[in-house]
mmCIF file of C-alpha atoms and ligand atoms in Angstrom:
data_model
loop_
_atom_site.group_PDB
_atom_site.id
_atom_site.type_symbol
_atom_site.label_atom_id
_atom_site.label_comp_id
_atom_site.label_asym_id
_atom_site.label_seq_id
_atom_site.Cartn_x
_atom_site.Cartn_y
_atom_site.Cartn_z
ATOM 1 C CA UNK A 96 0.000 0.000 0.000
ATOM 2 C CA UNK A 97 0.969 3.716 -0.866
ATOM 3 C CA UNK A 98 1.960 5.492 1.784
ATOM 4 C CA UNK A 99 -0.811 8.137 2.406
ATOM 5 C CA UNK A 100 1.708 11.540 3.876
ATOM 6 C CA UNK A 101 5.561 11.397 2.525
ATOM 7 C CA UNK A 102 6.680 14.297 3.798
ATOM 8 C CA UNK A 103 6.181 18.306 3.170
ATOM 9 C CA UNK A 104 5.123 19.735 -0.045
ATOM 10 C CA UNK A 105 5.892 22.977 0.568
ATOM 11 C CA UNK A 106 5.107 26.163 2.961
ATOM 12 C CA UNK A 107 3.554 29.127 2.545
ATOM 13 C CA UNK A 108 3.622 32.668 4.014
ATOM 14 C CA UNK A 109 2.262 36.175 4.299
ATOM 15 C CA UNK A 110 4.967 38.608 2.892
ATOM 16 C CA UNK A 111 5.328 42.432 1.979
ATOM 17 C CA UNK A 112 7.095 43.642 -0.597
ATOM 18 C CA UNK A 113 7.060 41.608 -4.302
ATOM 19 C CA UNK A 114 10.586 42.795 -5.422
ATOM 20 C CA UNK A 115 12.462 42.199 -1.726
ATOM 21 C CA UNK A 116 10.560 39.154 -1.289
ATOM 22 C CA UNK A 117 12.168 37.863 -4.648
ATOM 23 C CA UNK A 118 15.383 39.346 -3.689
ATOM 24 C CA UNK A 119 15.829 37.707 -0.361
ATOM 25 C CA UNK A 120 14.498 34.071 -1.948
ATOM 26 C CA UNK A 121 15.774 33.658 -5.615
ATOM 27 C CA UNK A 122 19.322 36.306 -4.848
ATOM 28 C CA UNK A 123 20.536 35.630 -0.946
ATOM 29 C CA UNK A 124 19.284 32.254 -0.675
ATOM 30 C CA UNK A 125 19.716 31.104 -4.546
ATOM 31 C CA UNK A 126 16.462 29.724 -5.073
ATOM 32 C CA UNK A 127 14.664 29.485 -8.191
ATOM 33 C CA UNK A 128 11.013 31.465 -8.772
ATOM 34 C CA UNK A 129 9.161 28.396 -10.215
ATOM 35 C CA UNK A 130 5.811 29.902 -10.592
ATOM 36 C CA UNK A 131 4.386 33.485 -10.909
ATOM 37 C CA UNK A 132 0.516 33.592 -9.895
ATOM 38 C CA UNK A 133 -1.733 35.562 -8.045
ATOM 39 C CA UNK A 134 -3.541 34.047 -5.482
ATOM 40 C CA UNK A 135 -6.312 31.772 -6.298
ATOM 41 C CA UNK A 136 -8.128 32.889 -3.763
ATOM 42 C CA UNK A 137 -7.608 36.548 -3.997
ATOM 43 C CA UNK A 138 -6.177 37.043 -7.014
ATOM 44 C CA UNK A 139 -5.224 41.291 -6.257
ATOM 45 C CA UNK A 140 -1.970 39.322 -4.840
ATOM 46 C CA UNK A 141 0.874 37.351 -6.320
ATOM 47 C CA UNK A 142 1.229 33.803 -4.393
ATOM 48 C CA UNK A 143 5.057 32.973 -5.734
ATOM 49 C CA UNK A 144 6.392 29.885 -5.448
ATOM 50 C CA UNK A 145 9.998 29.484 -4.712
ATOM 51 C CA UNK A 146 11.694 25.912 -5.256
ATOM 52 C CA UNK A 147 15.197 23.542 -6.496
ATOM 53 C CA UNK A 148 15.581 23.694 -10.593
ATOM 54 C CA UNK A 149 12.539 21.928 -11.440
ATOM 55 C CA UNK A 150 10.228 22.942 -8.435
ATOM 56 C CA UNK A 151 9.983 19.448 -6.816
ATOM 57 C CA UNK A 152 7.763 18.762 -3.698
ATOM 58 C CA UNK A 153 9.626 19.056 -0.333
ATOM 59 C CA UNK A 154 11.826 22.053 -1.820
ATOM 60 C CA UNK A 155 8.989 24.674 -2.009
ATOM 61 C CA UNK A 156 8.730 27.684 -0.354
ATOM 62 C CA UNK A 157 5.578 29.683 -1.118
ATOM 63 C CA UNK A 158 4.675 33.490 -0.707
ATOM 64 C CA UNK A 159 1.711 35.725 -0.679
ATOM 65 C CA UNK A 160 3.528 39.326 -0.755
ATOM 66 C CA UNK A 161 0.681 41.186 -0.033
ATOM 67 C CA UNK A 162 2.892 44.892 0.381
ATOM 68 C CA UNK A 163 4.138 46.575 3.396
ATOM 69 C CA UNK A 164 1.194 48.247 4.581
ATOM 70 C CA UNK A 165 0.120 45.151 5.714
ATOM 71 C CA UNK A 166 0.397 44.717 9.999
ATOM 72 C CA UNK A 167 3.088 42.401 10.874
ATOM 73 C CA UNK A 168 2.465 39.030 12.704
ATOM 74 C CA UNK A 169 3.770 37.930 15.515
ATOM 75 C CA UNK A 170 5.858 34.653 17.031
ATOM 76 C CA UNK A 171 4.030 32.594 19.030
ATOM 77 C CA UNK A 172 2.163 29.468 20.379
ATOM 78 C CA UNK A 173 -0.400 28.263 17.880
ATOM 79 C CA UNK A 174 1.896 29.224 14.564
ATOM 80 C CA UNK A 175 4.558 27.906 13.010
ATOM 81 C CA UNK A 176 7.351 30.336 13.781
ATOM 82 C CA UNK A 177 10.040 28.916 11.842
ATOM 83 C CA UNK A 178 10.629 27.182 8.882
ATOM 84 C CA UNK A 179 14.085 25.179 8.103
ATOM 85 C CA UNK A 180 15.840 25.274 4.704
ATOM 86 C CA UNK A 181 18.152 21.958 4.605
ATOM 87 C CA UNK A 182 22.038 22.331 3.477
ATOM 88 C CA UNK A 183 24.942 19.680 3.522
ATOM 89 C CA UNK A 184 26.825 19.974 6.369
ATOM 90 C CA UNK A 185 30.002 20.960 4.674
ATOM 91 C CA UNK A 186 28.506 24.275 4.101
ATOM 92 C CA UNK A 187 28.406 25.722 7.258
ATOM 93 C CA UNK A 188 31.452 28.202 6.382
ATOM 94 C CA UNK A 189 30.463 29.140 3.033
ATOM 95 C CA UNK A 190 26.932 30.598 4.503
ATOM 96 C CA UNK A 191 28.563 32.252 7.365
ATOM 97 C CA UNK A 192 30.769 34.141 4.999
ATOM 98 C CA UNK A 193 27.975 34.832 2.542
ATOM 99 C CA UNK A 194 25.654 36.156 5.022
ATOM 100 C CA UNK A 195 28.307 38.687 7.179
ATOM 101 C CA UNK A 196 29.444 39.161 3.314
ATOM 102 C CA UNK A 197 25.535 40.888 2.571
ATOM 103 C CA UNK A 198 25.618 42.196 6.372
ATOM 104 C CA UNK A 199 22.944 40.251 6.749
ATOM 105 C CA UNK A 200 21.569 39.633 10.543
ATOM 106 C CA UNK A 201 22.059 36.465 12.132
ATOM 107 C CA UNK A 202 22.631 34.290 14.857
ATOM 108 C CA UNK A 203 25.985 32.677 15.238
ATOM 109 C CA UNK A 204 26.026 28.844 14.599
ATOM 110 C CA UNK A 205 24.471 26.407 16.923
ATOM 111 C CA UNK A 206 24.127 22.496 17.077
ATOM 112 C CA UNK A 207 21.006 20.883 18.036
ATOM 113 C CA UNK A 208 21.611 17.165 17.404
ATOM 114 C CA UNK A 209 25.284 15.150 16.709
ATOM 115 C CA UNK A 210 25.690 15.995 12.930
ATOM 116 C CA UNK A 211 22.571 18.606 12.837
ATOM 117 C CA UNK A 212 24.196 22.666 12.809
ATOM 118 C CA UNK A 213 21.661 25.854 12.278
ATOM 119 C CA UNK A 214 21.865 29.626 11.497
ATOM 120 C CA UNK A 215 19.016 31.617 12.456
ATOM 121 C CA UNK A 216 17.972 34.667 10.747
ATOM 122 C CA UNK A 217 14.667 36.792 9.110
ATOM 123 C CA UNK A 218 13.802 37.695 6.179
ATOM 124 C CA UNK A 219 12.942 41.174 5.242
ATOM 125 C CA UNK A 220 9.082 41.151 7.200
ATOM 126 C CA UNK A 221 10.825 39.227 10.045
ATOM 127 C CA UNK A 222 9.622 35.440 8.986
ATOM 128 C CA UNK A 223 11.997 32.777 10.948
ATOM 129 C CA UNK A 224 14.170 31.144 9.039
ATOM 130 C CA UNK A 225 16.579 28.044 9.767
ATOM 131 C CA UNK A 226 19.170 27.703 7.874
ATOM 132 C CA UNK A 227 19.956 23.418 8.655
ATOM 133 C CA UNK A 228 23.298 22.119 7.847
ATOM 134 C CA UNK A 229 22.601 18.012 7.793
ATOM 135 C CA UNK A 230 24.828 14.904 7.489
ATOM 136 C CA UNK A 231 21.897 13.286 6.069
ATOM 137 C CA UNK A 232 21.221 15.339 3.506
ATOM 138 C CA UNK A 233 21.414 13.537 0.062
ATOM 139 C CA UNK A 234 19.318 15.892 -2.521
ATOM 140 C CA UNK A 235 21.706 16.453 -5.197
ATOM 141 C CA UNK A 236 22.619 20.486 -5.429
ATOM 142 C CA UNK A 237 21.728 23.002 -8.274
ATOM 143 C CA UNK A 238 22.552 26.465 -9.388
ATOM 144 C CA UNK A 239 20.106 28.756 -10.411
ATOM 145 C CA UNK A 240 21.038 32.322 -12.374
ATOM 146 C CA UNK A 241 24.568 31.777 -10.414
ATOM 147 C CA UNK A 242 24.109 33.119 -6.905
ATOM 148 C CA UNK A 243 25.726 30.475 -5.527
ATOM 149 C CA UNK A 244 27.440 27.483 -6.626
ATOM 150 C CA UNK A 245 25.703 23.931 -6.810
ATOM 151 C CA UNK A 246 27.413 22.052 -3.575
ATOM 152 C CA UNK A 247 26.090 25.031 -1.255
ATOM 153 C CA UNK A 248 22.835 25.355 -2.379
ATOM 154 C CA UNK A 249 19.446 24.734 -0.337
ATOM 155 C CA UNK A 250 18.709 21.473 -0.902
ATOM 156 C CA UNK A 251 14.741 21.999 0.132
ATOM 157 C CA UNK A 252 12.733 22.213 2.926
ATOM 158 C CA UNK A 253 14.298 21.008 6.088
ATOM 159 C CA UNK A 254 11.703 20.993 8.986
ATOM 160 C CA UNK A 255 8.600 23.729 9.861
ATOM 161 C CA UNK A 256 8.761 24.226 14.091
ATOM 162 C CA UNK A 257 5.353 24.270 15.695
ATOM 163 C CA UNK A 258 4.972 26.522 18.590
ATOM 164 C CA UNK A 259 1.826 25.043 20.684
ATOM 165 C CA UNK A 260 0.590 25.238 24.350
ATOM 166 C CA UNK A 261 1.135 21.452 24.699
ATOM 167 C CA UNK A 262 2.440 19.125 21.781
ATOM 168 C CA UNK A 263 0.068 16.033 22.710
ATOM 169 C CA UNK A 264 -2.763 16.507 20.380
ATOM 170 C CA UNK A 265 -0.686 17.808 17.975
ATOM 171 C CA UNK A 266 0.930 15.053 17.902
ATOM 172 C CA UNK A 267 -1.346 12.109 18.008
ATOM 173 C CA UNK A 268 -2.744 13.712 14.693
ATOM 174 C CA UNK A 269 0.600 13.223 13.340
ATOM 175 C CA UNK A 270 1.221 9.474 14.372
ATOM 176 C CA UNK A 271 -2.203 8.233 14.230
ATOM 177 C CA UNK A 272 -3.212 9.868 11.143
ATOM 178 C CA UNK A 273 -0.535 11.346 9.046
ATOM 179 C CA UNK A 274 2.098 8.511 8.996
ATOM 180 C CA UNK A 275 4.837 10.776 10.932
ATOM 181 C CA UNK A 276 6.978 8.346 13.863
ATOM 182 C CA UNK A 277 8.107 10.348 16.662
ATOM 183 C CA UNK A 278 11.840 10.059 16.668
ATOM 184 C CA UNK A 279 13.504 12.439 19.466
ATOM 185 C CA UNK A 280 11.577 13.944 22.416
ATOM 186 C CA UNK A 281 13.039 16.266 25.032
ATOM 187 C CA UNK A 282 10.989 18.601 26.917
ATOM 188 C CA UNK A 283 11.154 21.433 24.418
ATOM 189 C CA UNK A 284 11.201 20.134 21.480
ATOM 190 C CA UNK A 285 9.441 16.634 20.071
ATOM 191 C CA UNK A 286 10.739 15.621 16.315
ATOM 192 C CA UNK A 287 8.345 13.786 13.887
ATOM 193 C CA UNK A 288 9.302 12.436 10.745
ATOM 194 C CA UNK A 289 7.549 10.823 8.024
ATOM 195 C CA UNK A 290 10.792 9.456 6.904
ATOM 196 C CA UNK A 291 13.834 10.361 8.759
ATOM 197 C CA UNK A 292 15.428 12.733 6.420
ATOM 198 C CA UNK A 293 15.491 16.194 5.493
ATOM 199 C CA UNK A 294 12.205 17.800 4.593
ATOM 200 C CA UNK A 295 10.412 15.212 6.266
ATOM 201 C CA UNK A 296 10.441 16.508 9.967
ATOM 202 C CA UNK A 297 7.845 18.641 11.515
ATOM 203 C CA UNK A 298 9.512 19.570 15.133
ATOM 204 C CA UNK A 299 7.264 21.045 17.756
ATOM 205 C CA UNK A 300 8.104 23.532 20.445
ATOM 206 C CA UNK A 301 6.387 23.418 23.796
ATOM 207 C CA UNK A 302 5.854 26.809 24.351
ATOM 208 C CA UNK A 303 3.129 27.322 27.184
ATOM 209 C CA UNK A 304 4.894 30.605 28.524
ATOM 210 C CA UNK A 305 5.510 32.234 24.840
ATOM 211 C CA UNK A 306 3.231 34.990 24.065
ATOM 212 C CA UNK A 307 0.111 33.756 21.239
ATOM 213 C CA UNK A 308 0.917 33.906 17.887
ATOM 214 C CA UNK A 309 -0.735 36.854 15.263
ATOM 215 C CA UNK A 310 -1.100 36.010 11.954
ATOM 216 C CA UNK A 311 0.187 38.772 9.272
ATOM 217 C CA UNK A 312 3.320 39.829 7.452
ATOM 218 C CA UNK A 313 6.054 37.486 7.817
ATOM 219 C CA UNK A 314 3.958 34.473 9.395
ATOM 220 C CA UNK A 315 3.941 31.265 8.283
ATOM 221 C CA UNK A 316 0.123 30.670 6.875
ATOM 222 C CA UNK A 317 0.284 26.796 6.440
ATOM 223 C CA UNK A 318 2.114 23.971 5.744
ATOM 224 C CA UNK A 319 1.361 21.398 3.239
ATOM 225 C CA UNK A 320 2.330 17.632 3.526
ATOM 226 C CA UNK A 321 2.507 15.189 0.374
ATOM 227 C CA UNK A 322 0.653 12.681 -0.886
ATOM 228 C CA UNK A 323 1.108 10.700 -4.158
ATOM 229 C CA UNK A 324 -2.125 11.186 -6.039
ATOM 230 C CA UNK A 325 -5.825 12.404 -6.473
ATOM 231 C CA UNK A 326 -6.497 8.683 -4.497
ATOM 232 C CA UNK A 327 -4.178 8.696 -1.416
ATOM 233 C CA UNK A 328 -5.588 12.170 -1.219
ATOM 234 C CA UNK A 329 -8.852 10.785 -0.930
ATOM 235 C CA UNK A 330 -8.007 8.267 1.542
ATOM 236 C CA UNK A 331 -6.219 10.906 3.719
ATOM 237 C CA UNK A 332 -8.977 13.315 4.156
ATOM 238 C CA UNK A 333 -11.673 10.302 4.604
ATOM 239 C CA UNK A 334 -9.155 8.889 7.578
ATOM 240 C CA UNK A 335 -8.978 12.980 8.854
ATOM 241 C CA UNK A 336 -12.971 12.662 9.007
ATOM 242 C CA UNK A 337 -13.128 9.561 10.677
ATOM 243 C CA UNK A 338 -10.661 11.323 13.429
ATOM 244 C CA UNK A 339 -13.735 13.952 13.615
ATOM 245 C CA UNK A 340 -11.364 17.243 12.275
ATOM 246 C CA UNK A 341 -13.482 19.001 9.181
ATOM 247 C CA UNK A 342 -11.783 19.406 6.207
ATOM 248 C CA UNK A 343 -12.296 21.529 3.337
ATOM 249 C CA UNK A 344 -13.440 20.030 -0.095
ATOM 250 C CA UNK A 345 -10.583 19.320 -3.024
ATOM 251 C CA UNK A 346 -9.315 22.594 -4.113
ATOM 252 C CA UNK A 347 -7.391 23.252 -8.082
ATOM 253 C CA UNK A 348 -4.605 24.652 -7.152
ATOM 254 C CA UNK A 349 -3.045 23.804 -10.638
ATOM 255 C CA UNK A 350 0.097 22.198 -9.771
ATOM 256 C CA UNK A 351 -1.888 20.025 -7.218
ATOM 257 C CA UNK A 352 -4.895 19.712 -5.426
ATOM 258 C CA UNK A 353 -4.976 20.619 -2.405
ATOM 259 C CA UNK A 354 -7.460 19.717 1.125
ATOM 260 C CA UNK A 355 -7.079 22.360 4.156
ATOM 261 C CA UNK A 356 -7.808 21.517 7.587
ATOM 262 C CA UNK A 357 -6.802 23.437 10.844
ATOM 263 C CA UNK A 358 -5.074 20.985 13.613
ATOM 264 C CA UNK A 359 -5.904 20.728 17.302
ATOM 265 C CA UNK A 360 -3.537 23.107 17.935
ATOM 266 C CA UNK A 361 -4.878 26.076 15.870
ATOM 267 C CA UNK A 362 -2.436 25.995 12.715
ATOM 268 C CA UNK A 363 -3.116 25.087 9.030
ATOM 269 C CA UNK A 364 -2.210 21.827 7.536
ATOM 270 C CA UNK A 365 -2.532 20.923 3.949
ATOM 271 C CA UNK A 366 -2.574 18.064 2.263
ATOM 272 C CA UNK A 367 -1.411 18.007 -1.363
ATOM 273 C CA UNK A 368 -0.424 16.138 -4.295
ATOM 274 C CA UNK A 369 2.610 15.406 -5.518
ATOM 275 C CA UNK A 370 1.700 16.579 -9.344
ATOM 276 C CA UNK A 371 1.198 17.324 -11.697
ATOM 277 C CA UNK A 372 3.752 19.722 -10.580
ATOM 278 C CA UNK A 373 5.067 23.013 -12.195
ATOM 279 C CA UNK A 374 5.484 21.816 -15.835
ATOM 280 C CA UNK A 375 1.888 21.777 -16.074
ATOM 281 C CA UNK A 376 1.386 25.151 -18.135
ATOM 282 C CA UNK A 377 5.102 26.246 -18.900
ATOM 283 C CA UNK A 378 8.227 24.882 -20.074
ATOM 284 C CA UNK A 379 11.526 23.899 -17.845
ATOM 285 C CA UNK A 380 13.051 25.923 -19.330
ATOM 286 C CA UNK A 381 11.002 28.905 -18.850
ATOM 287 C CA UNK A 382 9.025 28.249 -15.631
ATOM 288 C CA UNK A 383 8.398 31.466 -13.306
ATOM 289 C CA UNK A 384 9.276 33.934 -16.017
ATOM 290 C CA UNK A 385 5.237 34.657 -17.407
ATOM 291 C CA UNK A 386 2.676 35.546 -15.153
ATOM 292 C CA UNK A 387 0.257 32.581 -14.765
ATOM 293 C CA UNK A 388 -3.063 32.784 -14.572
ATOM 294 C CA UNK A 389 -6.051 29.424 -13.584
ATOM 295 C CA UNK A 390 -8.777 29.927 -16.105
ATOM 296 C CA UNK A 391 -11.287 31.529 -13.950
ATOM 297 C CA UNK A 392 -8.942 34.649 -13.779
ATOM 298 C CA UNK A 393 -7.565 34.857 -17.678
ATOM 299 C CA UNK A 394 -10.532 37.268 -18.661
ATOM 300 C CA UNK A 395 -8.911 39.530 -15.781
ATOM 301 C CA UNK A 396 -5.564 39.521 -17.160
ATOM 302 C CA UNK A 397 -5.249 43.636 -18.246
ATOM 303 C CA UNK A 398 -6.916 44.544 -14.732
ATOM 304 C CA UNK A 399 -4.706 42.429 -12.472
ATOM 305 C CA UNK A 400 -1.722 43.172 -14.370
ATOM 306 C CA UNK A 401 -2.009 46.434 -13.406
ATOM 307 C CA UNK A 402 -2.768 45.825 -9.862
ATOM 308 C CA UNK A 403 0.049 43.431 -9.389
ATOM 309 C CA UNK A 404 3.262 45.428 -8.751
ATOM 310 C CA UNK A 405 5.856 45.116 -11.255
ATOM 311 C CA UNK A 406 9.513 43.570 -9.999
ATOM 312 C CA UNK A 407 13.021 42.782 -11.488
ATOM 313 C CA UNK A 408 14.140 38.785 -11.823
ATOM 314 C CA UNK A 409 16.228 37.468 -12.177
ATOM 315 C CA UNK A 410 17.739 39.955 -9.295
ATOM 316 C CA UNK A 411 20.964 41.004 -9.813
ATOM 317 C CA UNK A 412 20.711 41.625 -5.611
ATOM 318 C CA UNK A 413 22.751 39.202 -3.411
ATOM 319 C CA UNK A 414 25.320 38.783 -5.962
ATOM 320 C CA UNK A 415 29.082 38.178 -6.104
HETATM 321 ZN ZN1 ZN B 162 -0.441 25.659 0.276
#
């Protein structure tokens, strides 16, 4: 039998700016802009997807820059107040240098498990970032408009950290339901993997004494697991009812289909599938470069054109 969840798809989150946001994602962190859309469902706003060469599932990062007018979340219980980007561990010295090298802000190297280093920093509306330097990363390296060369690169998605009250029901949900084996526990912090390897973790943070969470700029908005196909997506959200958590219907999204559900602990959880990916309505060769529309919004193409703000990529930002 399939497996029903293999790990993240991707996460998403509320950003500012367009033209920063693509600075900080595709320049300083060498990532490639794999899709240019609006949001499907409030198409005034971009929803970019960030991702490795070809945009595969477990390397996305998503954003909704929705301008800087817009009030600023906050860290917190009931959000996700980090997410983890996944290097080899070889390139701890290279990042160092390239971050104090773009006086970027950031705190100094830490370990957190034997073979398992991390750089903290934000990104330009204060989202938490990890930066995850991994003996067990394996994803093979790529270079996109030369920021930075392929055996450094971000490899994908490393790990989102949960901040909840308590990290019980949280994680039942996860073992019971979503195929994730709890595989280190301290007080703090509980890891669960679907598979134990890089962008298949979802840590959680007891936090009963940290101030609650706001959504808004530079939150986290939801993370998405993986499933296979249009069936084991069916079979997840049937096994998600039978737990007695609502879920929405199967959403388009294009590139996937998507189900959204909010956990017992308040945040967003997606479920979707694996393809048909971002090849579905642009080449390789050309993906992120047009502004893609679903069909419902073509006939609005002049008037959201105009809304959307116009931005520079590839950026010539963040390079050597
Ligand atoms: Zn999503």
């Amino acid at each position: 039998m399939k497996k029903l969840i293999t790990g993240i798809h991707h996460v998403t989150a509320v950003s500012g700016d367009a033209q920063e946001n693509i600075d900080f994602y595709t320049g300083l962190l060498g990532m490639r802009l794999v899709k240019k859309t609006v949001n499907f469902d409030d198409p005034k706003a971009y929803h970019f997807y960030f991702g490795d060469a070809t945009g595969t599932a477990g390397t996305i990062m998503t954003t909704f820059p929705y301008g800087k007018d817009l009030q600023k979340g906050r860290h917190g219980k009931g959000k996700i107040s980090t997410t983890a980007f996944s290097l080899p561990f070889s390139s701890v010295e290279y990042w160092e240098e390239r971050l104090t090298a773009f006086h970027i802000t950031f705190k100094p190297v830490q370990e957190r498990f034997p073979g398992e280093a991390f750089i903290y920093l934000e990104d330009d509306d204060g989202l938490g970032i990890e930066l995850v330097f991994t003996e067990k990363e394996e994803r093979a390296g790529y270079s996109f408009s030369g920021h930075i060369p392929p055996e450094h690169s971000i490899r994908g998605i490393h790990h989102v950290e949960l901040w909840l009250e308590s990290p019980e029901k949280t994680g039942a949900l996860l073992t019971k339901i979503l195929n994730h084996e709890l595989i280190h526990e301290s007080y703090h912090r509980q890891r669960y993997a679907a598979t134990d390897a890089p962008g298949h973790y979802i840590d959680i943070l007891r936090a009963p004494d940290a101030m609650k969470g706001l959504p808004g700029r530079g939150m986290v908005h939801h993370v998405a697991f993986a499933t296979p196909d249009g069936e084991t997506q069916q079979q997840i959200m049937e096994k998600i009812h039978e737990y007695g958590l609502n879920t929405t219907g199967i959403k388009d999204r294009n590139y996937f289909t998507s189900i959204y559900f909010n956990e017992p602990g308040g945040i967003i959880f997606e479920i979707a599938t694996e393809g048909p990916g971002f090849t579905a309505d642009e080449d390789l060769s050309t993906l992120g470069m047009e502004l893609k529309l679903p069909a419902q919004y073509e006939g609005r193409r002049a008037e959201l054109s105009k809304i959307l703000p116009t931005f520079n990529y590839p950026t010539e930002k963040f390079k050597k």
